[in-house]
Amino acid sequence: MSTTTSHTPPESEGQSDGTAPGAGVRPARLIQNEATTEIPVHLLFRDGPDPVRVPLGPAVVGRRQDTGERPRPRPGRPVPVRRRPLPETDPELAERPARVLPGAAGLFAGACGLTGALVTTWWAGLLPPPAGRAFGLPAYSGSGLGLAHWAAYAGSGLLGAAGFGGLARGRTGRAWVLGLFGRYRGTVRRTGLLWVNPLLPRRRVDVRLRHWRSEAMPAVDPDGMALRVVVLVVWRVRDTARALLGIDDHETYLRECVEAALARVPVEPAGGARGGTTAAGDALTRLVAEETAPVGVEVFSVQPVRVEYAPEVAAAVHRRRIAALDARQRASMLGSVVDSVEDTVTRLTTRGLVELDDYDRKVLVRDLTVAFCSGRGEPV
């Protein structure tokens, strides 16, 4: 009588009643779905001296139906930052020296005008004899004022007014910008007594090296925290024509350029790891100098002199700094304690004073750590 036996695969055993499979090799359970890589579970929680590294290939995760999941956006190519165009003024507007004469020429013209008026008065017979004798003029009885006399008076008056009215004093560090009927005629930088055409309007401008301390301006640190920054700007007017005629107000423009630079450059408080205020000052100086050069203003330095956090975030930043300082102190203390404990245990075992097994070593290390931390006044 023949007997027929059927062989059941090990994978099917124990599946009907929910019990574990019989004797034999236990199959590895896997975490698997349609969008991830297969990872054996026993490798995730393996306890052993040599960790097993599972190489995982890149997986493309797509949106699964009826789950509401969306794929993460892939990082695109970085968009190149285009440099902003610098402001431009009239290319023909540039400083050039104006034509002026020495002050002696104006004095001579004024004296000639006064002399002409005096002679005309004597010629008309209107000069009193005592005054004529004082000026060394002979007595003369004229016939009164006529057309020729009035013409002489007009010429003498114009000559005297032009001579004395064009006198000007040039001072060191100051300049005049001259114009006529809306046209730029030149700049006077000479010093001393000068004669300038009195028909040309003058606009005085300070060309000395100047400094400006700003009020508290808004800024941010490298982490995006709000700041209040006071900057010191050292600057001067390099091109008087562009500074006065090429822009409405060069001082207001400089102030606004500093505010715009603070909005683009993060400012780090002093003592930071990223250069502090020195790095921020160099970046601010470069930006402001590039934007103010086309309008005739030369900037030498833009340096933050006071950096403080805004009132709305000052308390939170202060607490974070205190916590970071406390963490550093604790880490330093713990490192020194561990070194002391290690040195003590090593000396005891090296000199043969004690014989310690693993358990006794752990107890001794624990007791020494507690003792050292208690002696330093820090909690364990």
PDB file of C-alpha atoms in Angstrom, residues 82-374:
ATOM      1  CA  ARG A  82      22.305  90.466 -10.843  1.00  0.00           C
ATOM      2  CA  ARG A  83      24.256  93.449  -9.710  1.00  0.00           C
ATOM      3  CA  ARG A  84      22.164  96.552  -9.394  1.00  0.00           C
ATOM      4  CA  PRO A  85      23.051  99.313 -11.841  1.00  0.00           C
ATOM      5  CA  LEU A  86      24.795 102.254 -10.252  1.00  0.00           C
ATOM      6  CA  PRO A  87      23.159 105.684 -10.431  1.00  0.00           C
ATOM      7  CA  GLU A  88      24.262 107.846 -13.305  1.00  0.00           C
ATOM      8  CA  THR A  89      24.432 111.608 -13.652  1.00  0.00           C
ATOM      9  CA  ASP A  90      25.057 113.863 -16.611  1.00  0.00           C
ATOM     10  CA  PRO A  91      28.378 112.639 -18.078  1.00  0.00           C
ATOM     11  CA  GLU A  92      29.266 116.199 -19.083  1.00  0.00           C
ATOM     12  CA  LEU A  93      28.734 117.432 -15.536  1.00  0.00           C
ATOM     13  CA  ALA A  94      32.159 117.396 -13.908  1.00  0.00           C
ATOM     14  CA  GLU A  95      34.006 119.824 -11.704  1.00  0.00           C
ATOM     15  CA  ARG A  96      36.274 122.319 -13.437  1.00  0.00           C
ATOM     16  CA  PRO A  97      37.981 125.439 -12.116  1.00  0.00           C
ATOM     17  CA  ALA A  98      36.247 128.773 -12.602  1.00  0.00           C
ATOM     18  CA  ARG A  99      37.931 131.886 -13.900  1.00  0.00           C
ATOM     19  CA  VAL A 100      38.645 134.321 -11.087  1.00  0.00           C
ATOM     20  CA  LEU A 101      41.025 137.210 -10.570  1.00  0.00           C
ATOM     21  CA  PRO A 102      43.144 138.179  -7.579  1.00  0.00           C
ATOM     22  CA  GLY A 103      41.523 140.457  -5.052  1.00  0.00           C
ATOM     23  CA  ALA A 104      43.871 143.309  -5.985  1.00  0.00           C
ATOM     24  CA  ALA A 105      42.104 143.624  -9.340  1.00  0.00           C
ATOM     25  CA  GLY A 106      38.763 144.184  -7.611  1.00  0.00           C
ATOM     26  CA  LEU A 107      40.257 146.708  -5.232  1.00  0.00           C
ATOM     27  CA  PHE A 108      41.828 148.619  -8.091  1.00  0.00           C
ATOM     28  CA  ALA A 109      38.562 148.687 -10.039  1.00  0.00           C
ATOM     29  CA  GLY A 110      36.635 149.884  -7.004  1.00  0.00           C
ATOM     30  CA  ALA A 111      39.179 152.608  -6.302  1.00  0.00           C
ATOM     31  CA  CYS A 112      38.963 153.746  -9.918  1.00  0.00           C
ATOM     32  CA  GLY A 113      35.186 153.989  -9.632  1.00  0.00           C
ATOM     33  CA  LEU A 114      35.418 156.122  -6.490  1.00  0.00           C
ATOM     34  CA  THR A 115      38.026 158.352  -8.075  1.00  0.00           C
ATOM     35  CA  GLY A 116      35.884 158.802 -11.187  1.00  0.00           C
ATOM     36  CA  ALA A 117      32.874 159.806  -9.074  1.00  0.00           C
ATOM     37  CA  LEU A 118      35.010 162.333  -7.147  1.00  0.00           C
ATOM     38  CA  VAL A 119      36.421 163.860 -10.320  1.00  0.00           C
ATOM     39  CA  THR A 120      32.969 164.065 -11.885  1.00  0.00           C
ATOM     40  CA  THR A 121      31.675 165.904  -8.817  1.00  0.00           C
ATOM     41  CA  TRP A 122      34.569 168.375  -9.005  1.00  0.00           C
ATOM     42  CA  TRP A 123      33.990 168.758 -12.756  1.00  0.00           C
ATOM     43  CA  ALA A 124      30.359 169.647 -12.166  1.00  0.00           C
ATOM     44  CA  GLY A 125      31.377 172.271  -9.588  1.00  0.00           C
ATOM     45  CA  LEU A 126      29.573 170.445  -6.763  1.00  0.00           C
ATOM     46  CA  LEU A 127      32.653 169.682  -4.698  1.00  0.00           C
ATOM     47  CA  PRO A 128      33.086 172.071  -1.738  1.00  0.00           C
ATOM     48  CA  PRO A 129      36.380 174.021  -1.711  1.00  0.00           C
ATOM     49  CA  PRO A 130      37.575 172.523   1.612  1.00  0.00           C
ATOM     50  CA  ALA A 131      37.023 169.016   0.220  1.00  0.00           C
ATOM     51  CA  GLY A 132      38.808 169.952  -3.009  1.00  0.00           C
ATOM     52  CA  ARG A 133      41.766 171.283  -1.084  1.00  0.00           C
ATOM     53  CA  ALA A 134      41.813 168.088   1.026  1.00  0.00           C
ATOM     54  CA  PHE A 135      42.064 165.956  -2.136  1.00  0.00           C
ATOM     55  CA  GLY A 136      44.511 168.373  -3.758  1.00  0.00           C
ATOM     56  CA  LEU A 137      42.082 169.593  -6.447  1.00  0.00           C
ATOM     57  CA  PRO A 138      42.170 173.213  -7.615  1.00  0.00           C
ATOM     58  CA  ALA A 139      39.106 175.388  -7.206  1.00  0.00           C
ATOM     59  CA  TYR A 140      36.718 175.008 -10.136  1.00  0.00           C
ATOM     60  CA  SER A 141      33.267 176.436 -10.665  1.00  0.00           C
ATOM     61  CA  GLY A 142      31.385 174.227 -13.035  1.00  0.00           C
ATOM     62  CA  SER A 143      28.137 174.856 -14.837  1.00  0.00           C
ATOM     63  CA  GLY A 144      26.191 172.149 -13.004  1.00  0.00           C
ATOM     64  CA  LEU A 145      25.196 168.605 -13.907  1.00  0.00           C
ATOM     65  CA  GLY A 146      24.740 167.792 -17.523  1.00  0.00           C
ATOM     66  CA  LEU A 147      24.350 164.712 -19.665  1.00  0.00           C
ATOM     67  CA  ALA A 148      28.088 164.095 -19.733  1.00  0.00           C
ATOM     68  CA  HIS A 149      28.279 164.312 -15.963  1.00  0.00           C
ATOM     69  CA  TRP A 150      25.483 161.768 -15.521  1.00  0.00           C
ATOM     70  CA  ALA A 151      27.191 159.391 -17.932  1.00  0.00           C
ATOM     71  CA  ALA A 152      30.439 159.748 -15.989  1.00  0.00           C
ATOM     72  CA  TYR A 153      28.601 159.078 -12.742  1.00  0.00           C
ATOM     73  CA  ALA A 154      27.026 155.918 -14.224  1.00  0.00           C
ATOM     74  CA  GLY A 155      30.343 154.608 -15.481  1.00  0.00           C
ATOM     75  CA  SER A 156      32.123 155.307 -12.223  1.00  0.00           C
ATOM     76  CA  GLY A 157      29.332 153.711 -10.195  1.00  0.00           C
ATOM     77  CA  LEU A 158      29.279 150.549 -12.311  1.00  0.00           C
ATOM     78  CA  LEU A 159      33.059 150.272 -12.119  1.00  0.00           C
ATOM     79  CA  GLY A 160      33.087 150.719  -8.355  1.00  0.00           C
ATOM     80  CA  ALA A 161      30.164 148.293  -7.803  1.00  0.00           C
ATOM     81  CA  ALA A 162      31.762 145.641 -10.006  1.00  0.00           C
ATOM     82  CA  GLY A 163      35.121 146.056  -8.286  1.00  0.00           C
ATOM     83  CA  PHE A 164      33.933 145.971  -4.688  1.00  0.00           C
ATOM     84  CA  GLY A 165      30.931 143.701  -5.286  1.00  0.00           C
ATOM     85  CA  GLY A 166      33.056 140.909  -6.762  1.00  0.00           C
ATOM     86  CA  LEU A 167      35.448 140.700  -3.847  1.00  0.00           C
ATOM     87  CA  ALA A 168      35.268 137.376  -2.025  1.00  0.00           C
ATOM     88  CA  ARG A 169      37.327 135.573   0.574  1.00  0.00           C
ATOM     89  CA  GLY A 170      38.276 131.984  -0.216  1.00  0.00           C
ATOM     90  CA  ARG A 171      38.609 129.795   2.867  1.00  0.00           C
ATOM     91  CA  THR A 172      40.424 126.503   3.271  1.00  0.00           C
ATOM     92  CA  GLY A 173      37.995 123.586   3.096  1.00  0.00           C
ATOM     93  CA  ARG A 174      35.262 125.626   1.413  1.00  0.00           C
ATOM     94  CA  ALA A 175      34.418 126.084  -2.255  1.00  0.00           C
ATOM     95  CA  TRP A 176      31.977 128.027  -4.423  1.00  0.00           C
ATOM     96  CA  VAL A 177      30.007 126.579  -7.281  1.00  0.00           C
ATOM     97  CA  LEU A 178      29.281 129.253  -9.888  1.00  0.00           C
ATOM     98  CA  GLY A 179      26.457 129.254 -12.410  1.00  0.00           C
ATOM     99  CA  LEU A 180      24.812 131.634 -14.838  1.00  0.00           C
ATOM    100  CA  PHE A 181      21.285 131.251 -16.221  1.00  0.00           C
ATOM    101  CA  GLY A 182      21.160 127.613 -15.114  1.00  0.00           C
ATOM    102  CA  ARG A 183      24.538 126.720 -16.632  1.00  0.00           C
ATOM    103  CA  TYR A 184      27.494 125.497 -14.601  1.00  0.00           C
ATOM    104  CA  ARG A 185      30.408 127.937 -14.904  1.00  0.00           C
ATOM    105  CA  GLY A 186      33.008 126.337 -12.632  1.00  0.00           C
ATOM    106  CA  THR A 187      34.137 125.835  -9.052  1.00  0.00           C
ATOM    107  CA  VAL A 188      36.357 128.110  -6.985  1.00  0.00           C
ATOM    108  CA  ARG A 189      38.655 126.285  -4.543  1.00  0.00           C
ATOM    109  CA  ARG A 190      41.297 129.016  -4.195  1.00  0.00           C
ATOM    110  CA  THR A 191      41.900 130.707  -0.870  1.00  0.00           C
ATOM    111  CA  GLY A 192      42.559 134.314   0.061  1.00  0.00           C
ATOM    112  CA  LEU A 193      41.072 137.513  -1.361  1.00  0.00           C
ATOM    113  CA  LEU A 194      39.612 136.913  -4.822  1.00  0.00           C
ATOM    114  CA  TRP A 195      37.531 138.726  -7.354  1.00  0.00           C
ATOM    115  CA  VAL A 196      34.627 136.764  -8.751  1.00  0.00           C
ATOM    116  CA  ASN A 197      32.204 138.028 -11.354  1.00  0.00           C
ATOM    117  CA  PRO A 198      29.355 139.490  -9.264  1.00  0.00           C
ATOM    118  CA  LEU A 199      26.808 138.491 -11.902  1.00  0.00           C
ATOM    119  CA  LEU A 200      27.440 134.773 -11.261  1.00  0.00           C
ATOM    120  CA  PRO A 201      25.355 133.244  -8.435  1.00  0.00           C
ATOM    121  CA  ARG A 202      27.465 131.406  -5.853  1.00  0.00           C
ATOM    122  CA  ARG A 203      26.663 128.303  -3.848  1.00  0.00           C
ATOM    123  CA  ARG A 204      28.976 127.508  -0.980  1.00  0.00           C
ATOM    124  CA  VAL A 205      29.874 123.857  -0.324  1.00  0.00           C
ATOM    125  CA  ASP A 206      31.983 122.251   2.392  1.00  0.00           C
ATOM    126  CA  VAL A 207      34.757 120.074   0.901  1.00  0.00           C
ATOM    127  CA  ARG A 208      36.467 119.149   4.172  1.00  0.00           C
ATOM    128  CA  LEU A 209      36.670 115.633   5.539  1.00  0.00           C
ATOM    129  CA  ARG A 210      33.444 115.191   7.492  1.00  0.00           C
ATOM    130  CA  HIS A 211      31.959 112.564   9.766  1.00  0.00           C
ATOM    131  CA  TRP A 212      28.347 111.810  10.489  1.00  0.00           C
ATOM    132  CA  ARG A 213      27.033 109.779  13.419  1.00  0.00           C
ATOM    133  CA  SER A 214      23.630 108.399  12.556  1.00  0.00           C
ATOM    134  CA  GLU A 215      20.691 107.718  14.768  1.00  0.00           C
ATOM    135  CA  ALA A 216      19.658 104.143  15.593  1.00  0.00           C
ATOM    136  CA  MET A 217      18.802 102.466  12.276  1.00  0.00           C
ATOM    137  CA  PRO A 218      17.036  99.110  11.780  1.00  0.00           C
ATOM    138  CA  ALA A 219      19.186  96.135  10.755  1.00  0.00           C
ATOM    139  CA  VAL A 220      19.375  92.350  11.213  1.00  0.00           C
ATOM    140  CA  ASP A 221      22.040  89.918  12.399  1.00  0.00           C
ATOM    141  CA  PRO A 222      23.119  86.800  10.435  1.00  0.00           C
ATOM    142  CA  ASP A 223      20.291  84.829  12.095  1.00  0.00           C
ATOM    143  CA  GLY A 224      17.614  87.329  11.081  1.00  0.00           C
ATOM    144  CA  MET A 225      17.131  88.912  14.527  1.00  0.00           C
ATOM    145  CA  ALA A 226      16.139  92.584  14.551  1.00  0.00           C
ATOM    146  CA  LEU A 227      18.851  95.061  15.550  1.00  0.00           C
ATOM    147  CA  ARG A 228      19.281  98.764  16.154  1.00  0.00           C
ATOM    148  CA  VAL A 229      22.614  99.984  14.758  1.00  0.00           C
ATOM    149  CA  VAL A 230      24.356 103.355  15.041  1.00  0.00           C
ATOM    150  CA  VAL A 231      26.995 103.903  12.338  1.00  0.00           C
ATOM    151  CA  LEU A 232      29.784 106.428  11.915  1.00  0.00           C
ATOM    152  CA  VAL A 233      30.325 107.606   8.324  1.00  0.00           C
ATOM    153  CA  VAL A 234      33.514 109.394   7.243  1.00  0.00           C
ATOM    154  CA  TRP A 235      33.060 111.160   3.906  1.00  0.00           C
ATOM    155  CA  ARG A 236      33.729 114.283   1.864  1.00  0.00           C
ATOM    156  CA  VAL A 237      32.552 115.990  -1.310  1.00  0.00           C
ATOM    157  CA  ARG A 238      34.941 115.050  -4.104  1.00  0.00           C
ATOM    158  CA  ASP A 239      33.129 116.542  -7.128  1.00  0.00           C
ATOM    159  CA  THR A 240      31.276 119.724  -6.193  1.00  0.00           C
ATOM    160  CA  ALA A 241      29.444 119.989  -9.522  1.00  0.00           C
ATOM    161  CA  ARG A 242      27.864 116.531  -9.265  1.00  0.00           C
ATOM    162  CA  ALA A 243      27.179 116.803  -5.548  1.00  0.00           C
ATOM    163  CA  LEU A 244      25.301 120.117  -5.805  1.00  0.00           C
ATOM    164  CA  LEU A 245      23.896 120.086  -9.335  1.00  0.00           C
ATOM    165  CA  GLY A 246      23.592 116.386 -10.149  1.00  0.00           C
ATOM    166  CA  ILE A 247      21.392 115.521  -7.150  1.00  0.00           C
ATOM    167  CA  ASP A 248      18.844 117.313  -5.029  1.00  0.00           C
ATOM    168  CA  ASP A 249      20.539 116.917  -1.635  1.00  0.00           C
ATOM    169  CA  HIS A 250      23.749 114.908  -1.362  1.00  0.00           C
ATOM    170  CA  GLU A 251      23.596 114.651   2.447  1.00  0.00           C
ATOM    171  CA  THR A 252      20.096 113.155   2.366  1.00  0.00           C
ATOM    172  CA  TYR A 253      21.177 110.808  -0.411  1.00  0.00           C
ATOM    173  CA  LEU A 254      24.131 109.614   1.691  1.00  0.00           C
ATOM    174  CA  ARG A 255      21.826 108.923   4.639  1.00  0.00           C
ATOM    175  CA  GLU A 256      19.447 106.887   2.487  1.00  0.00           C
ATOM    176  CA  CYS A 257      22.324 104.894   0.955  1.00  0.00           C
ATOM    177  CA  VAL A 258      23.480 103.929   4.447  1.00  0.00           C
ATOM    178  CA  GLU A 259      19.966 102.776   5.372  1.00  0.00           C
ATOM    179  CA  ALA A 260      19.716 100.721   2.173  1.00  0.00           C
ATOM    180  CA  ALA A 261      23.091  99.082   2.839  1.00  0.00           C
ATOM    181  CA  LEU A 262      22.049  98.152   6.388  1.00  0.00           C
ATOM    182  CA  ALA A 263      18.972  96.441   4.955  1.00  0.00           C
ATOM    183  CA  ARG A 264      21.202  94.228   2.741  1.00  0.00           C
ATOM    184  CA  VAL A 265      24.210  93.527   4.976  1.00  0.00           C
ATOM    185  CA  PRO A 266      23.716  91.495   8.183  1.00  0.00           C
ATOM    186  CA  VAL A 267      25.465  93.056  11.164  1.00  0.00           C
ATOM    187  CA  GLU A 268      26.962  90.785  13.797  1.00  0.00           C
ATOM    188  CA  PRO A 269      27.533  92.109  17.328  1.00  0.00           C
ATOM    189  CA  ALA A 270      31.094  92.461  18.557  1.00  0.00           C
ATOM    190  CA  GLY A 271      32.820  89.223  19.515  1.00  0.00           C
ATOM    191  CA  GLY A 272      30.954  87.071  16.991  1.00  0.00           C
ATOM    192  CA  ALA A 273      32.459  84.156  15.143  1.00  0.00           C
ATOM    193  CA  ARG A 274      31.813  85.631  11.681  1.00  0.00           C
ATOM    194  CA  GLY A 275      34.017  88.694  11.880  1.00  0.00           C
ATOM    195  CA  GLY A 276      31.885  90.892  14.133  1.00  0.00           C
ATOM    196  CA  THR A 277      31.428  94.542  13.316  1.00  0.00           C
ATOM    197  CA  THR A 278      34.687  94.663  11.334  1.00  0.00           C
ATOM    198  CA  ALA A 279      33.405  92.441   8.520  1.00  0.00           C
ATOM    199  CA  ALA A 280      30.060  94.254   8.483  1.00  0.00           C
ATOM    200  CA  GLY A 281      31.829  97.629   8.363  1.00  0.00           C
ATOM    201  CA  ASP A 282      33.940  96.590   5.383  1.00  0.00           C
ATOM    202  CA  ALA A 283      30.870  95.407   3.462  1.00  0.00           C
ATOM    203  CA  LEU A 284      28.915  98.559   4.322  1.00  0.00           C
ATOM    204  CA  THR A 285      31.816 100.792   3.267  1.00  0.00           C
ATOM    205  CA  ARG A 286      32.124  99.032  -0.084  1.00  0.00           C
ATOM    206  CA  LEU A 287      28.402  99.233  -0.873  1.00  0.00           C
ATOM    207  CA  VAL A 288      27.932 102.862   0.178  1.00  0.00           C
ATOM    208  CA  ALA A 289      31.113 103.997  -1.602  1.00  0.00           C
ATOM    209  CA  GLU A 290      29.978 102.378  -4.869  1.00  0.00           C
ATOM    210  CA  GLU A 291      26.559 104.035  -4.752  1.00  0.00           C
ATOM    211  CA  THR A 292      27.749 107.527  -3.774  1.00  0.00           C
ATOM    212  CA  ALA A 293      30.768 107.778  -6.105  1.00  0.00           C
ATOM    213  CA  PRO A 294      28.696 108.699  -9.216  1.00  0.00           C
ATOM    214  CA  VAL A 295      27.210 111.719  -7.408  1.00  0.00           C
ATOM    215  CA  GLY A 296      30.559 113.181  -6.350  1.00  0.00           C
ATOM    216  CA  VAL A 297      30.595 111.959  -2.733  1.00  0.00           C
ATOM    217  CA  GLU A 298      33.622 109.972  -1.528  1.00  0.00           C
ATOM    218  CA  VAL A 299      33.012 107.618   1.411  1.00  0.00           C
ATOM    219  CA  PHE A 300      36.017 106.391   3.388  1.00  0.00           C
ATOM    220  CA  SER A 301      34.431 104.397   6.184  1.00  0.00           C
ATOM    221  CA  VAL A 302      31.028 103.190   7.391  1.00  0.00           C
ATOM    222  CA  GLN A 303      31.536 101.495  10.758  1.00  0.00           C
ATOM    223  CA  PRO A 304      28.918 100.364  13.296  1.00  0.00           C
ATOM    224  CA  VAL A 305      29.718 101.981  16.644  1.00  0.00           C
ATOM    225  CA  ARG A 306      26.775 100.632  18.633  1.00  0.00           C
ATOM    226  CA  VAL A 307      24.878  97.417  17.952  1.00  0.00           C
ATOM    227  CA  GLU A 308      21.996  96.334  20.148  1.00  0.00           C
ATOM    228  CA  TYR A 309      19.008  94.105  19.693  1.00  0.00           C
ATOM    229  CA  ALA A 310      15.589  95.584  19.149  1.00  0.00           C
ATOM    230  CA  PRO A 311      13.412  95.894  22.270  1.00  0.00           C
ATOM    231  CA  GLU A 312      10.997  93.236  21.058  1.00  0.00           C
ATOM    232  CA  VAL A 313      13.699  90.543  20.877  1.00  0.00           C
ATOM    233  CA  ALA A 314      16.253  91.778  23.419  1.00  0.00           C
ATOM    234  CA  ALA A 315      14.832  89.728  26.317  1.00  0.00           C
ATOM    235  CA  ALA A 316      14.709  86.487  24.327  1.00  0.00           C
ATOM    236  CA  VAL A 317      18.264  86.954  23.024  1.00  0.00           C
ATOM    237  CA  HIS A 318      19.501  87.678  26.537  1.00  0.00           C
ATOM    238  CA  ARG A 319      17.973  84.451  27.845  1.00  0.00           C
ATOM    239  CA  ARG A 320      19.486  82.490  24.959  1.00  0.00           C
ATOM    240  CA  ARG A 321      22.943  83.922  25.651  1.00  0.00           C
ATOM    241  CA  ILE A 322      22.690  83.086  29.348  1.00  0.00           C
ATOM    242  CA  ALA A 323      21.647  79.525  28.482  1.00  0.00           C
ATOM    243  CA  ALA A 324      24.529  79.128  26.015  1.00  0.00           C
ATOM    244  CA  LEU A 325      27.025  80.476  28.544  1.00  0.00           C
ATOM    245  CA  ASP A 326      25.700  78.121  31.226  1.00  0.00           C
ATOM    246  CA  ALA A 327      25.941  75.179  28.811  1.00  0.00           C
ATOM    247  CA  ARG A 328      29.561  76.013  27.993  1.00  0.00           C
ATOM    248  CA  GLN A 329      30.447  76.292  31.667  1.00  0.00           C
ATOM    249  CA  ARG A 330      28.793  72.961  32.429  1.00  0.00           C
ATOM    250  CA  ALA A 331      30.576  71.280  29.522  1.00  0.00           C
ATOM    251  CA  SER A 332      33.933  72.675  30.679  1.00  0.00           C
ATOM    252  CA  MET A 333      33.290  71.564  34.262  1.00  0.00           C
ATOM    253  CA  LEU A 334      32.231  68.080  33.167  1.00  0.00           C
ATOM    254  CA  GLY A 335      35.329  67.699  31.012  1.00  0.00           C
ATOM    255  CA  SER A 336      37.622  68.636  33.886  1.00  0.00           C
ATOM    256  CA  VAL A 337      35.776  66.257  36.246  1.00  0.00           C
ATOM    257  CA  VAL A 338      36.094  63.359  33.796  1.00  0.00           C
ATOM    258  CA  ASP A 339      39.821  64.028  33.373  1.00  0.00           C
ATOM    259  CA  SER A 340      40.306  64.121  37.138  1.00  0.00           C
ATOM    260  CA  VAL A 341      38.402  60.873  37.671  1.00  0.00           C
ATOM    261  CA  GLU A 342      40.308  59.136  34.888  1.00  0.00           C
ATOM    262  CA  ASP A 343      43.637  60.311  36.280  1.00  0.00           C
ATOM    263  CA  THR A 344      42.730  59.133  39.806  1.00  0.00           C
ATOM    264  CA  VAL A 345      41.572  55.676  38.720  1.00  0.00           C
ATOM    265  CA  THR A 346      44.625  55.237  36.499  1.00  0.00           C
ATOM    266  CA  ARG A 347      47.027  56.116  39.312  1.00  0.00           C
ATOM    267  CA  LEU A 348      45.322  53.788  41.759  1.00  0.00           C
ATOM    268  CA  THR A 349      45.404  50.825  39.403  1.00  0.00           C
ATOM    269  CA  THR A 350      48.888  51.532  38.024  1.00  0.00           C
ATOM    270  CA  ARG A 351      50.516  51.668  41.462  1.00  0.00           C
ATOM    271  CA  GLY A 352      48.720  48.546  42.556  1.00  0.00           C
ATOM    272  CA  LEU A 353      46.919  50.172  45.449  1.00  0.00           C
ATOM    273  CA  VAL A 354      43.597  48.571  44.521  1.00  0.00           C
ATOM    274  CA  GLU A 355      42.476  45.715  42.328  1.00  0.00           C
ATOM    275  CA  LEU A 356      39.246  46.498  40.539  1.00  0.00           C
ATOM    276  CA  ASP A 357      36.994  44.459  38.379  1.00  0.00           C
ATOM    277  CA  ASP A 358      34.448  45.993  36.032  1.00  0.00           C
ATOM    278  CA  TYR A 359      31.779  46.442  38.664  1.00  0.00           C
ATOM    279  CA  ASP A 360      34.140  47.944  41.252  1.00  0.00           C
ATOM    280  CA  ARG A 361      35.576  50.261  38.597  1.00  0.00           C
ATOM    281  CA  LYS A 362      32.111  51.559  37.703  1.00  0.00           C
ATOM    282  CA  VAL A 363      31.272  52.125  41.390  1.00  0.00           C
ATOM    283  CA  LEU A 364      34.535  53.949  42.002  1.00  0.00           C
ATOM    284  CA  VAL A 365      34.078  56.154  38.943  1.00  0.00           C
ATOM    285  CA  ARG A 366      30.557  57.029  40.019  1.00  0.00           C
ATOM    286  CA  ASP A 367      31.581  57.897  43.565  1.00  0.00           C
ATOM    287  CA  LEU A 368      34.538  59.991  42.442  1.00  0.00           C
ATOM    288  CA  THR A 369      32.388  61.854  39.904  1.00  0.00           C
ATOM    289  CA  VAL A 370      29.808  62.665  42.585  1.00  0.00           C
ATOM    290  CA  ALA A 371      32.518  63.813  44.963  1.00  0.00           C
ATOM    291  CA  PHE A 372      34.266  66.043  42.454  1.00  0.00           C
ATOM    292  CA  CYS A 373      31.009  67.628  41.233  1.00  0.00           C
ATOM    293  CA  SER A 374      29.831  68.246  44.787  1.00  0.00           C
TER     294      SER A 374
END
